[in-house]
Amino acid sequence: MRDRIIDLLTYHPDEPLIFSTGLFLVLFLGFTFIYMLLQRRLYLRLLFVTAFSYYFYYKSSGFYFGLLAVVTLSDYFLAKGIARWHSRWLVTLSLMIDLGLLGYFKYTNFFAGMWAQMVGGNFQPWDIFLPVGISFFTFQSMSYVIDVYRGDLKPLPSLLDYAFYVSFFPQLVAGPIVRARDFAPQIRKPIEVTSAMFARGCYFIAIGLFKKAVISDYISLNFVDRIFDNPSLYSGVENLLGVYGYTLQIYCDFSGYSDMAIGIALLLGFRFPLNFNAPYRSESITDFWRRWHISLSSWIRDYIYISLGGNRRGKVRQYVNLIITMLLGGLWHGASLNFIAWGGMHGVALAVHKWTREHLFHHDKSYRSRGLRCFFAALITFHFVAFCWIFFRNHTFEASWTMLSQIALDFHPELFLQVVSGYWIVFAMMAFGYLTHLIPDSWQEGCIRILERGSVVLCALVIAAVIYLVIQVKSSEIQPFIYFQF
């Protein structure tokens, strides 16, 4: 027992604590029991949840949880000063601390390597560990400081409230990025988990776990990773199927985490905004970014695009602002020319779509295509997004060009049936994933109502069934969420 407790309190780099593991399920059950015992003791409840959140982050990134404390302390006290003196210098200091930490851990090797190439030096990358989710909690804290400076938000009443907000474990390491103005009013409210909230929470946990641990992990380990690791060894048709597989994998992986975060928060009495809304049904690239990683895209819009001038300085400047914003969005994902290219392509596509919508087709923002036009618009958008994922997934341009060359010059369509039959479980899961992506929203609400009528017993059976499926398909090693690296 003593060794087991020590093991639970020890950080293991190869075994991060993530939602899809049995360890988290056991810990969460114990956490929930204590959480409900403290439901009428506000101070102790906030302290307990904050302590568990720091433990959760420690099990993901080790002693780098100190960075979370640094960001929390600095931004809390600076925001207090900003509210009092409305000082632009304090805002600048806050941004320097947050972006300085982010820049050191994410971009030091990238820019040092570029500088070495420019001066002809020989640079060996430094061994800098990237703390899990550092981008998410720094962005969240930055939005709080900026909102206080803009007068959109009053500072939180205590350091404990702010620490609770920044570290709240369901969304700590991979989002959604929750704004303080949405979350703060919920902190001191009495815990209230209605039957509707419980059913919705269980639904999101079950569907998120299925997306991540059944679909995403299985198609990744058994097909997608093999293709992207050595694209030159596979025909063009296999590479193309690998691209379709990764397109589904990254959606199921990231939206699966967001779904579980939303579901866990609901079971604790907190509401998070929706982070994904069937993005592959989008009929334009603008529509895609209204549906994909909504919390980040809205953050980038409110704090970067609008700060650059948005659409207030003429059409040409608007298009330039879109491209710059998406370039920075690509750089946020990582210090790589591939990410910059990915962001740049999306930025150019957004600018082109806005221009064609206004000047070629003369459609307003509320226009929605119908019938075959909608189908082909969605098909084109999907394939553009899938094309861009090639650069997002590969680590080098060379690998991306190799994959594209195989698709264009060495396609071999006659291998299609052989590949599908050889990996039939993978493609059955892919077909199921894409088909369920297309079901109407009303079906989801109907499933939630059924769970609500079936009470706790039905919810428990559904989650148990998903856990059973996870056990059947899981690998021997833990598969971290893709967005942990951002």
mmCIF file with all atom_site columns, C-alpha atoms in Angstrom, residues 23-212:
data_model
loop_
_atom_site.group_PDB
_atom_site.id
_atom_site.type_symbol
_atom_site.label_atom_id
_atom_site.label_alt_id
_atom_site.label_comp_id
_atom_site.label_asym_id
_atom_site.label_entity_id
_atom_site.label_seq_id
_atom_site.pdbx_PDB_ins_code
_atom_site.Cartn_x
_atom_site.Cartn_y
_atom_site.Cartn_z
_atom_site.occupancy
_atom_site.B_iso_or_equiv
_atom_site.pdbx_formal_charge
_atom_site.auth_seq_id
_atom_site.auth_comp_id
_atom_site.auth_asym_id
_atom_site.auth_atom_id
_atom_site.pdbx_PDB_model_num
ATOM 1   C CA . LEU A 1 23  ? -6.206  5.529  -13.104 1.00 0.00 ? 23  LEU A CA 1
ATOM 2   C CA . PHE A 1 24  ? -8.075  8.740  -13.806 1.00 0.00 ? 24  PHE A CA 1
ATOM 3   C CA . LEU A 1 25  ? -11.425 6.958  -13.494 1.00 0.00 ? 25  LEU A CA 1
ATOM 4   C CA . VAL A 1 26  ? -10.487 5.641  -10.026 1.00 0.00 ? 26  VAL A CA 1
ATOM 5   C CA . LEU A 1 27  ? -9.093  9.001  -8.897  1.00 0.00 ? 27  LEU A CA 1
ATOM 6   C CA . PHE A 1 28  ? -12.121 10.864 -10.231 1.00 0.00 ? 28  PHE A CA 1
ATOM 7   C CA . LEU A 1 29  ? -14.517 8.622  -8.311  1.00 0.00 ? 29  LEU A CA 1
ATOM 8   C CA . GLY A 1 30  ? -12.623 9.362  -5.096  1.00 0.00 ? 30  GLY A CA 1
ATOM 9   C CA . PHE A 1 31  ? -12.399 13.034 -5.978  1.00 0.00 ? 31  PHE A CA 1
ATOM 10  C CA . THR A 1 32  ? -16.151 13.229 -6.612  1.00 0.00 ? 32  THR A CA 1
ATOM 11  C CA . PHE A 1 33  ? -16.940 11.640 -3.253  1.00 0.00 ? 33  PHE A CA 1
ATOM 12  C CA . ILE A 1 34  ? -14.907 14.268 -1.353  1.00 0.00 ? 34  ILE A CA 1
ATOM 13  C CA . TYR A 1 35  ? -16.174 17.030 -3.660  1.00 0.00 ? 35  TYR A CA 1
ATOM 14  C CA . MET A 1 36  ? -19.782 16.281 -2.780  1.00 0.00 ? 36  MET A CA 1
ATOM 15  C CA . LEU A 1 37  ? -18.962 16.110 0.941   1.00 0.00 ? 37  LEU A CA 1
ATOM 16  C CA . LEU A 1 38  ? -17.627 19.661 0.635   1.00 0.00 ? 38  LEU A CA 1
ATOM 17  C CA . GLN A 1 39  ? -20.506 21.016 -1.439  1.00 0.00 ? 39  GLN A CA 1
ATOM 18  C CA . ARG A 1 40  ? -21.636 23.363 1.375   1.00 0.00 ? 40  ARG A CA 1
ATOM 19  C CA . ARG A 1 41  ? -18.105 24.370 2.406   1.00 0.00 ? 41  ARG A CA 1
ATOM 20  C CA . LEU A 1 42  ? -17.174 26.853 -0.321  1.00 0.00 ? 42  LEU A CA 1
ATOM 21  C CA . TYR A 1 43  ? -13.637 27.714 0.811   1.00 0.00 ? 43  TYR A CA 1
ATOM 22  C CA . LEU A 1 44  ? -12.628 24.105 1.454   1.00 0.00 ? 44  LEU A CA 1
ATOM 23  C CA . ARG A 1 45  ? -14.209 22.974 -1.835  1.00 0.00 ? 45  ARG A CA 1
ATOM 24  C CA . LEU A 1 46  ? -12.304 25.578 -3.864  1.00 0.00 ? 46  LEU A CA 1
ATOM 25  C CA . LEU A 1 47  ? -9.092  24.695 -2.046  1.00 0.00 ? 47  LEU A CA 1
ATOM 26  C CA . PHE A 1 48  ? -9.618  20.958 -2.579  1.00 0.00 ? 48  PHE A CA 1
ATOM 27  C CA . VAL A 1 49  ? -10.372 21.279 -6.312  1.00 0.00 ? 49  VAL A CA 1
ATOM 28  C CA . THR A 1 50  ? -7.397  23.608 -6.826  1.00 0.00 ? 50  THR A CA 1
ATOM 29  C CA . ALA A 1 51  ? -5.080  21.190 -5.009  1.00 0.00 ? 51  ALA A CA 1
ATOM 30  C CA . PHE A 1 52  ? -6.368  18.255 -7.083  1.00 0.00 ? 52  PHE A CA 1
ATOM 31  C CA . SER A 1 53  ? -5.905  20.312 -10.263 1.00 0.00 ? 53  SER A CA 1
ATOM 32  C CA . TYR A 1 54  ? -2.267  20.998 -9.374  1.00 0.00 ? 54  TYR A CA 1
ATOM 33  C CA . TYR A 1 55  ? -1.790  17.302 -8.642  1.00 0.00 ? 55  TYR A CA 1
ATOM 34  C CA . PHE A 1 56  ? -3.403  16.490 -12.012 1.00 0.00 ? 56  PHE A CA 1
ATOM 35  C CA . TYR A 1 57  ? -0.989  18.866 -13.767 1.00 0.00 ? 57  TYR A CA 1
ATOM 36  C CA . TYR A 1 58  ? 1.977   17.510 -11.795 1.00 0.00 ? 58  TYR A CA 1
ATOM 37  C CA . LYS A 1 59  ? 1.116   13.986 -13.015 1.00 0.00 ? 59  LYS A CA 1
ATOM 38  C CA . SER A 1 60  ? 1.187   15.365 -16.575 1.00 0.00 ? 60  SER A CA 1
ATOM 39  C CA . SER A 1 61  ? 4.273   17.622 -16.478 1.00 0.00 ? 61  SER A CA 1
ATOM 40  C CA . GLY A 1 62  ? 6.144   16.991 -13.251 1.00 0.00 ? 62  GLY A CA 1
ATOM 41  C CA . PHE A 1 63  ? 7.533   19.934 -11.329 1.00 0.00 ? 63  PHE A CA 1
ATOM 42  C CA . TYR A 1 64  ? 6.688   22.273 -14.195 1.00 0.00 ? 64  TYR A CA 1
ATOM 43  C CA . PHE A 1 65  ? 3.419   22.792 -12.339 1.00 0.00 ? 65  PHE A CA 1
ATOM 44  C CA . GLY A 1 66  ? 5.408   25.671 -10.801 1.00 0.00 ? 66  GLY A CA 1
ATOM 45  C CA . LEU A 1 67  ? 4.894   27.548 -14.097 1.00 0.00 ? 67  LEU A CA 1
ATOM 46  C CA . LEU A 1 68  ? 1.159   27.374 -13.516 1.00 0.00 ? 68  LEU A CA 1
ATOM 47  C CA . ALA A 1 69  ? 1.673   28.967 -10.101 1.00 0.00 ? 69  ALA A CA 1
ATOM 48  C CA . VAL A 1 70  ? 3.926   31.696 -11.571 1.00 0.00 ? 70  VAL A CA 1
ATOM 49  C CA . VAL A 1 71  ? 1.354   32.646 -14.229 1.00 0.00 ? 71  VAL A CA 1
ATOM 50  C CA . THR A 1 72  ? -1.462  32.573 -11.676 1.00 0.00 ? 72  THR A CA 1
ATOM 51  C CA . LEU A 1 73  ? 0.298   34.746 -9.086  1.00 0.00 ? 73  LEU A CA 1
ATOM 52  C CA . SER A 1 74  ? 1.685   37.296 -11.536 1.00 0.00 ? 74  SER A CA 1
ATOM 53  C CA . ASP A 1 75  ? -1.514  37.808 -13.518 1.00 0.00 ? 75  ASP A CA 1
ATOM 54  C CA . TYR A 1 76  ? -3.736  37.925 -10.437 1.00 0.00 ? 76  TYR A CA 1
ATOM 55  C CA . PHE A 1 77  ? -1.782  40.740 -8.785  1.00 0.00 ? 77  PHE A CA 1
ATOM 56  C CA . LEU A 1 78  ? -1.088  42.582 -12.045 1.00 0.00 ? 78  LEU A CA 1
ATOM 57  C CA . ALA A 1 79  ? -4.800  42.493 -12.907 1.00 0.00 ? 79  ALA A CA 1
ATOM 58  C CA . LYS A 1 80  ? -5.523  44.011 -9.483  1.00 0.00 ? 80  LYS A CA 1
ATOM 59  C CA . GLY A 1 81  ? -3.135  46.842 -10.290 1.00 0.00 ? 81  GLY A CA 1
ATOM 60  C CA . ILE A 1 82  ? -4.566  47.274 -13.795 1.00 0.00 ? 82  ILE A CA 1
ATOM 61  C CA . ALA A 1 83  ? -8.092  47.607 -12.397 1.00 0.00 ? 83  ALA A CA 1
ATOM 62  C CA . ARG A 1 84  ? -6.881  50.236 -9.959  1.00 0.00 ? 84  ARG A CA 1
ATOM 63  C CA . TRP A 1 85  ? -4.579  52.346 -12.147 1.00 0.00 ? 85  TRP A CA 1
ATOM 64  C CA . HIS A 1 86  ? -5.575  51.277 -15.694 1.00 0.00 ? 86  HIS A CA 1
ATOM 65  C CA . SER A 1 87  ? -1.889  50.984 -16.486 1.00 0.00 ? 87  SER A CA 1
ATOM 66  C CA . ARG A 1 88  ? -0.796  49.927 -19.948 1.00 0.00 ? 88  ARG A CA 1
ATOM 67  C CA . TRP A 1 89  ? 2.641   49.185 -18.495 1.00 0.00 ? 89  TRP A CA 1
ATOM 68  C CA . LEU A 1 90  ? 1.205   46.544 -16.195 1.00 0.00 ? 90  LEU A CA 1
ATOM 69  C CA . VAL A 1 91  ? -0.590  44.916 -19.132 1.00 0.00 ? 91  VAL A CA 1
ATOM 70  C CA . THR A 1 92  ? 2.698   44.898 -21.027 1.00 0.00 ? 92  THR A CA 1
ATOM 71  C CA . LEU A 1 93  ? 4.487   43.331 -18.055 1.00 0.00 ? 93  LEU A CA 1
ATOM 72  C CA . SER A 1 94  ? 1.814   40.625 -17.803 1.00 0.00 ? 94  SER A CA 1
ATOM 73  C CA . LEU A 1 95  ? 2.090   39.826 -21.509 1.00 0.00 ? 95  LEU A CA 1
ATOM 74  C CA . MET A 1 96  ? 5.892   39.763 -21.279 1.00 0.00 ? 96  MET A CA 1
ATOM 75  C CA . ILE A 1 97  ? 5.749   37.206 -18.455 1.00 0.00 ? 97  ILE A CA 1
ATOM 76  C CA . ASP A 1 98  ? 3.153   34.992 -20.148 1.00 0.00 ? 98  ASP A CA 1
ATOM 77  C CA . LEU A 1 99  ? 4.573   35.202 -23.650 1.00 0.00 ? 99  LEU A CA 1
ATOM 78  C CA . GLY A 1 100 ? 8.116   35.022 -22.305 1.00 0.00 ? 100 GLY A CA 1
ATOM 79  C CA . LEU A 1 101 ? 7.422   31.661 -20.661 1.00 0.00 ? 101 LEU A CA 1
ATOM 80  C CA . LEU A 1 102 ? 5.578   30.458 -23.736 1.00 0.00 ? 102 LEU A CA 1
ATOM 81  C CA . GLY A 1 103 ? 8.333   31.683 -26.021 1.00 0.00 ? 103 GLY A CA 1
ATOM 82  C CA . TYR A 1 104 ? 11.139  30.067 -24.064 1.00 0.00 ? 104 TYR A CA 1
ATOM 83  C CA . PHE A 1 105 ? 9.603   26.605 -23.908 1.00 0.00 ? 105 PHE A CA 1
ATOM 84  C CA . LYS A 1 106 ? 8.088   26.544 -27.393 1.00 0.00 ? 106 LYS A CA 1
ATOM 85  C CA . TYR A 1 107 ? 10.300  28.686 -29.625 1.00 0.00 ? 107 TYR A CA 1
ATOM 86  C CA . THR A 1 108 ? 13.850  28.923 -28.224 1.00 0.00 ? 108 THR A CA 1
ATOM 87  C CA . ASN A 1 109 ? 15.264  26.088 -30.327 1.00 0.00 ? 109 ASN A CA 1
ATOM 88  C CA . PHE A 1 110 ? 13.331  27.223 -33.412 1.00 0.00 ? 110 PHE A CA 1
ATOM 89  C CA . PHE A 1 111 ? 14.612  30.798 -33.459 1.00 0.00 ? 111 PHE A CA 1
ATOM 90  C CA . ALA A 1 112 ? 18.099  29.860 -32.217 1.00 0.00 ? 112 ALA A CA 1
ATOM 91  C CA . GLY A 1 113 ? 18.346  27.350 -35.042 1.00 0.00 ? 113 GLY A CA 1
ATOM 92  C CA . MET A 1 114 ? 17.207  29.929 -37.610 1.00 0.00 ? 114 MET A CA 1
ATOM 93  C CA . TRP A 1 115 ? 19.775  32.406 -36.284 1.00 0.00 ? 115 TRP A CA 1
ATOM 94  C CA . ALA A 1 116 ? 22.519  29.778 -36.489 1.00 0.00 ? 116 ALA A CA 1
ATOM 95  C CA . GLN A 1 117 ? 21.613  29.101 -40.127 1.00 0.00 ? 117 GLN A CA 1
ATOM 96  C CA . MET A 1 118 ? 21.721  32.821 -40.932 1.00 0.00 ? 118 MET A CA 1
ATOM 97  C CA . VAL A 1 119 ? 25.197  33.310 -39.435 1.00 0.00 ? 119 VAL A CA 1
ATOM 98  C CA . GLY A 1 120 ? 26.501  29.945 -40.582 1.00 0.00 ? 120 GLY A CA 1
ATOM 99  C CA . GLY A 1 121 ? 26.829  28.449 -37.117 1.00 0.00 ? 121 GLY A CA 1
ATOM 100 C CA . ASN A 1 122 ? 26.360  24.850 -35.982 1.00 0.00 ? 122 ASN A CA 1
ATOM 101 C CA . PHE A 1 123 ? 23.427  24.729 -33.572 1.00 0.00 ? 123 PHE A CA 1
ATOM 102 C CA . GLN A 1 124 ? 22.554  21.716 -31.466 1.00 0.00 ? 124 GLN A CA 1
ATOM 103 C CA . PRO A 1 125 ? 18.984  21.940 -30.081 1.00 0.00 ? 125 PRO A CA 1
ATOM 104 C CA . TRP A 1 126 ? 18.800  22.395 -26.335 1.00 0.00 ? 126 TRP A CA 1
ATOM 105 C CA . ASP A 1 127 ? 16.970  19.828 -24.257 1.00 0.00 ? 127 ASP A CA 1
ATOM 106 C CA . ILE A 1 128 ? 13.908  21.926 -23.379 1.00 0.00 ? 128 ILE A CA 1
ATOM 107 C CA . PHE A 1 129 ? 10.880  20.041 -22.092 1.00 0.00 ? 129 PHE A CA 1
ATOM 108 C CA . LEU A 1 130 ? 7.543   21.448 -23.299 1.00 0.00 ? 130 LEU A CA 1
ATOM 109 C CA . PRO A 1 131 ? 5.133   21.478 -20.344 1.00 0.00 ? 131 PRO A CA 1
ATOM 110 C CA . VAL A 1 132 ? 1.783   19.961 -21.242 1.00 0.00 ? 132 VAL A CA 1
ATOM 111 C CA . GLY A 1 133 ? -0.901  22.500 -22.098 1.00 0.00 ? 133 GLY A CA 1
ATOM 112 C CA . ILE A 1 134 ? 1.238   25.584 -21.397 1.00 0.00 ? 134 ILE A CA 1
ATOM 113 C CA . SER A 1 135 ? -0.389  27.405 -24.320 1.00 0.00 ? 135 SER A CA 1
ATOM 114 C CA . PHE A 1 136 ? -3.880  26.818 -22.976 1.00 0.00 ? 136 PHE A CA 1
ATOM 115 C CA . PHE A 1 137 ? -3.469  28.125 -19.448 1.00 0.00 ? 137 PHE A CA 1
ATOM 116 C CA . THR A 1 138 ? -1.303  31.082 -20.536 1.00 0.00 ? 138 THR A CA 1
ATOM 117 C CA . PHE A 1 139 ? -3.868  32.097 -23.164 1.00 0.00 ? 139 PHE A CA 1
ATOM 118 C CA . GLN A 1 140 ? -6.633  31.747 -20.606 1.00 0.00 ? 140 GLN A CA 1
ATOM 119 C CA . SER A 1 141 ? -4.772  33.893 -18.094 1.00 0.00 ? 141 SER A CA 1
ATOM 120 C CA . MET A 1 142 ? -3.870  36.476 -20.746 1.00 0.00 ? 142 MET A CA 1
ATOM 121 C CA . SER A 1 143 ? -7.516  36.864 -21.738 1.00 0.00 ? 143 SER A CA 1
ATOM 122 C CA . TYR A 1 144 ? -8.392  37.598 -18.091 1.00 0.00 ? 144 TYR A CA 1
ATOM 123 C CA . VAL A 1 145 ? -5.795  40.393 -17.827 1.00 0.00 ? 145 VAL A CA 1
ATOM 124 C CA . ILE A 1 146 ? -6.787  41.919 -21.170 1.00 0.00 ? 146 ILE A CA 1
ATOM 125 C CA . ASP A 1 147 ? -10.502 41.819 -20.292 1.00 0.00 ? 147 ASP A CA 1
ATOM 126 C CA . VAL A 1 148 ? -9.783  43.563 -16.974 1.00 0.00 ? 148 VAL A CA 1
ATOM 127 C CA . TYR A 1 149 ? -7.783  46.241 -18.819 1.00 0.00 ? 149 TYR A CA 1
ATOM 128 C CA . ARG A 1 150 ? -10.550 46.726 -21.392 1.00 0.00 ? 150 ARG A CA 1
ATOM 129 C CA . GLY A 1 151 ? -13.105 47.142 -18.591 1.00 0.00 ? 151 GLY A CA 1
ATOM 130 C CA . ASP A 1 152 ? -15.059 44.049 -19.681 1.00 0.00 ? 152 ASP A CA 1
ATOM 131 C CA . LEU A 1 153 ? -14.400 42.225 -16.420 1.00 0.00 ? 153 LEU A CA 1
ATOM 132 C CA . LYS A 1 154 ? -13.839 43.022 -12.764 1.00 0.00 ? 154 LYS A CA 1
ATOM 133 C CA . PRO A 1 155 ? -10.923 41.274 -11.001 1.00 0.00 ? 155 PRO A CA 1
ATOM 134 C CA . LEU A 1 156 ? -11.837 38.095 -9.159  1.00 0.00 ? 156 LEU A CA 1
ATOM 135 C CA . PRO A 1 157 ? -12.342 38.645 -5.409  1.00 0.00 ? 157 PRO A CA 1
ATOM 136 C CA . SER A 1 158 ? -9.530  36.402 -4.145  1.00 0.00 ? 158 SER A CA 1
ATOM 137 C CA . LEU A 1 159 ? -6.371  34.629 -5.228  1.00 0.00 ? 159 LEU A CA 1
ATOM 138 C CA . LEU A 1 160 ? -8.045  31.281 -4.515  1.00 0.00 ? 160 LEU A CA 1
ATOM 139 C CA . ASP A 1 161 ? -10.857 32.094 -6.957  1.00 0.00 ? 161 ASP A CA 1
ATOM 140 C CA . TYR A 1 162 ? -8.330  32.949 -9.637  1.00 0.00 ? 162 TYR A CA 1
ATOM 141 C CA . ALA A 1 163 ? -6.177  29.880 -8.961  1.00 0.00 ? 163 ALA A CA 1
ATOM 142 C CA . PHE A 1 164 ? -9.333  27.763 -9.149  1.00 0.00 ? 164 PHE A CA 1
ATOM 143 C CA . TYR A 1 165 ? -10.238 29.322 -12.508 1.00 0.00 ? 165 TYR A CA 1
ATOM 144 C CA . VAL A 1 166 ? -6.809  28.983 -14.148 1.00 0.00 ? 166 VAL A CA 1
ATOM 145 C CA . SER A 1 167 ? -6.081  25.463 -12.883 1.00 0.00 ? 167 SER A CA 1
ATOM 146 C CA . PHE A 1 168 ? -9.541  23.835 -13.100 1.00 0.00 ? 168 PHE A CA 1
ATOM 147 C CA . PHE A 1 169 ? -8.417  20.377 -14.208 1.00 0.00 ? 169 PHE A CA 1
ATOM 148 C CA . PRO A 1 170 ? -11.060 19.396 -16.821 1.00 0.00 ? 170 PRO A CA 1
ATOM 149 C CA . GLN A 1 171 ? -9.829  22.073 -19.242 1.00 0.00 ? 171 GLN A CA 1
ATOM 150 C CA . LEU A 1 172 ? -6.312  22.695 -17.893 1.00 0.00 ? 172 LEU A CA 1
ATOM 151 C CA . VAL A 1 173 ? -4.090  20.851 -20.362 1.00 0.00 ? 173 VAL A CA 1
ATOM 152 C CA . ALA A 1 174 ? -5.993  20.875 -23.681 1.00 0.00 ? 174 ALA A CA 1
ATOM 153 C CA . GLY A 1 175 ? -8.880  23.288 -23.382 1.00 0.00 ? 175 GLY A CA 1
ATOM 154 C CA . PRO A 1 176 ? -11.480 24.420 -24.118 1.00 0.00 ? 176 PRO A CA 1
ATOM 155 C CA . ILE A 1 177 ? -10.089 27.893 -23.404 1.00 0.00 ? 177 ILE A CA 1
ATOM 156 C CA . VAL A 1 178 ? -12.720 29.183 -20.982 1.00 0.00 ? 178 VAL A CA 1
ATOM 157 C CA . ARG A 1 179 ? -13.078 32.959 -20.562 1.00 0.00 ? 179 ARG A CA 1
ATOM 158 C CA . ALA A 1 180 ? -13.149 34.320 -17.032 1.00 0.00 ? 180 ALA A CA 1
ATOM 159 C CA . ARG A 1 181 ? -16.322 36.269 -17.774 1.00 0.00 ? 181 ARG A CA 1
ATOM 160 C CA . ASP A 1 182 ? -18.091 32.962 -18.479 1.00 0.00 ? 182 ASP A CA 1
ATOM 161 C CA . PHE A 1 183 ? -16.499 30.929 -15.696 1.00 0.00 ? 183 PHE A CA 1
ATOM 162 C CA . ALA A 1 184 ? -16.168 33.395 -12.809 1.00 0.00 ? 184 ALA A CA 1
ATOM 163 C CA . PRO A 1 185 ? -19.931 33.701 -12.086 1.00 0.00 ? 185 PRO A CA 1
ATOM 164 C CA . GLN A 1 186 ? -20.058 29.909 -11.590 1.00 0.00 ? 186 GLN A CA 1
ATOM 165 C CA . ILE A 1 187 ? -17.220 29.645 -9.047  1.00 0.00 ? 187 ILE A CA 1
ATOM 166 C CA . ARG A 1 188 ? -19.123 30.664 -5.915  1.00 0.00 ? 188 ARG A CA 1
ATOM 167 C CA . LYS A 1 189 ? -22.517 29.329 -6.914  1.00 0.00 ? 189 LYS A CA 1
ATOM 168 C CA . PRO A 1 190 ? -23.875 26.411 -4.870  1.00 0.00 ? 190 PRO A CA 1
ATOM 169 C CA . ILE A 1 191 ? -23.267 23.066 -6.585  1.00 0.00 ? 191 ILE A CA 1
ATOM 170 C CA . GLU A 1 192 ? -26.297 22.136 -8.661  1.00 0.00 ? 192 GLU A CA 1
ATOM 171 C CA . VAL A 1 193 ? -26.207 19.144 -10.983 1.00 0.00 ? 193 VAL A CA 1
ATOM 172 C CA . THR A 1 194 ? -29.649 18.672 -12.478 1.00 0.00 ? 194 THR A CA 1
ATOM 173 C CA . SER A 1 195 ? -30.763 15.439 -14.107 1.00 0.00 ? 195 SER A CA 1
ATOM 174 C CA . ALA A 1 196 ? -30.370 17.127 -17.493 1.00 0.00 ? 196 ALA A CA 1
ATOM 175 C CA . MET A 1 197 ? -26.802 18.205 -16.656 1.00 0.00 ? 197 MET A CA 1
ATOM 176 C CA . PHE A 1 198 ? -25.952 14.713 -15.385 1.00 0.00 ? 198 PHE A CA 1
ATOM 177 C CA . ALA A 1 199 ? -27.314 13.030 -18.525 1.00 0.00 ? 199 ALA A CA 1
ATOM 178 C CA . ARG A 1 200 ? -25.555 15.504 -20.813 1.00 0.00 ? 200 ARG A CA 1
ATOM 179 C CA . GLY A 1 201 ? -22.328 15.113 -18.865 1.00 0.00 ? 201 GLY A CA 1
ATOM 180 C CA . CYS A 1 202 ? -22.418 11.319 -19.102 1.00 0.00 ? 202 CYS A CA 1
ATOM 181 C CA . TYR A 1 203 ? -23.228 11.517 -22.813 1.00 0.00 ? 203 TYR A CA 1
ATOM 182 C CA . PHE A 1 204 ? -20.270 13.796 -23.530 1.00 0.00 ? 204 PHE A CA 1
ATOM 183 C CA . ILE A 1 205 ? -17.922 11.649 -21.452 1.00 0.00 ? 205 ILE A CA 1
ATOM 184 C CA . ALA A 1 206 ? -19.050 8.469  -23.229 1.00 0.00 ? 206 ALA A CA 1
ATOM 185 C CA . ILE A 1 207 ? -18.924 9.956  -26.728 1.00 0.00 ? 207 ILE A CA 1
ATOM 186 C CA . GLY A 1 208 ? -15.597 11.645 -26.062 1.00 0.00 ? 208 GLY A CA 1
ATOM 187 C CA . LEU A 1 209 ? -14.046 8.463  -24.687 1.00 0.00 ? 209 LEU A CA 1
ATOM 188 C CA . PHE A 1 210 ? -15.309 6.521  -27.700 1.00 0.00 ? 210 PHE A CA 1
ATOM 189 C CA . LYS A 1 211 ? -13.903 9.086  -30.138 1.00 0.00 ? 211 LYS A CA 1
ATOM 190 C CA . LYS A 1 212 ? -10.484 9.159  -28.492 1.00 0.00 ? 212 LYS A CA 1
#
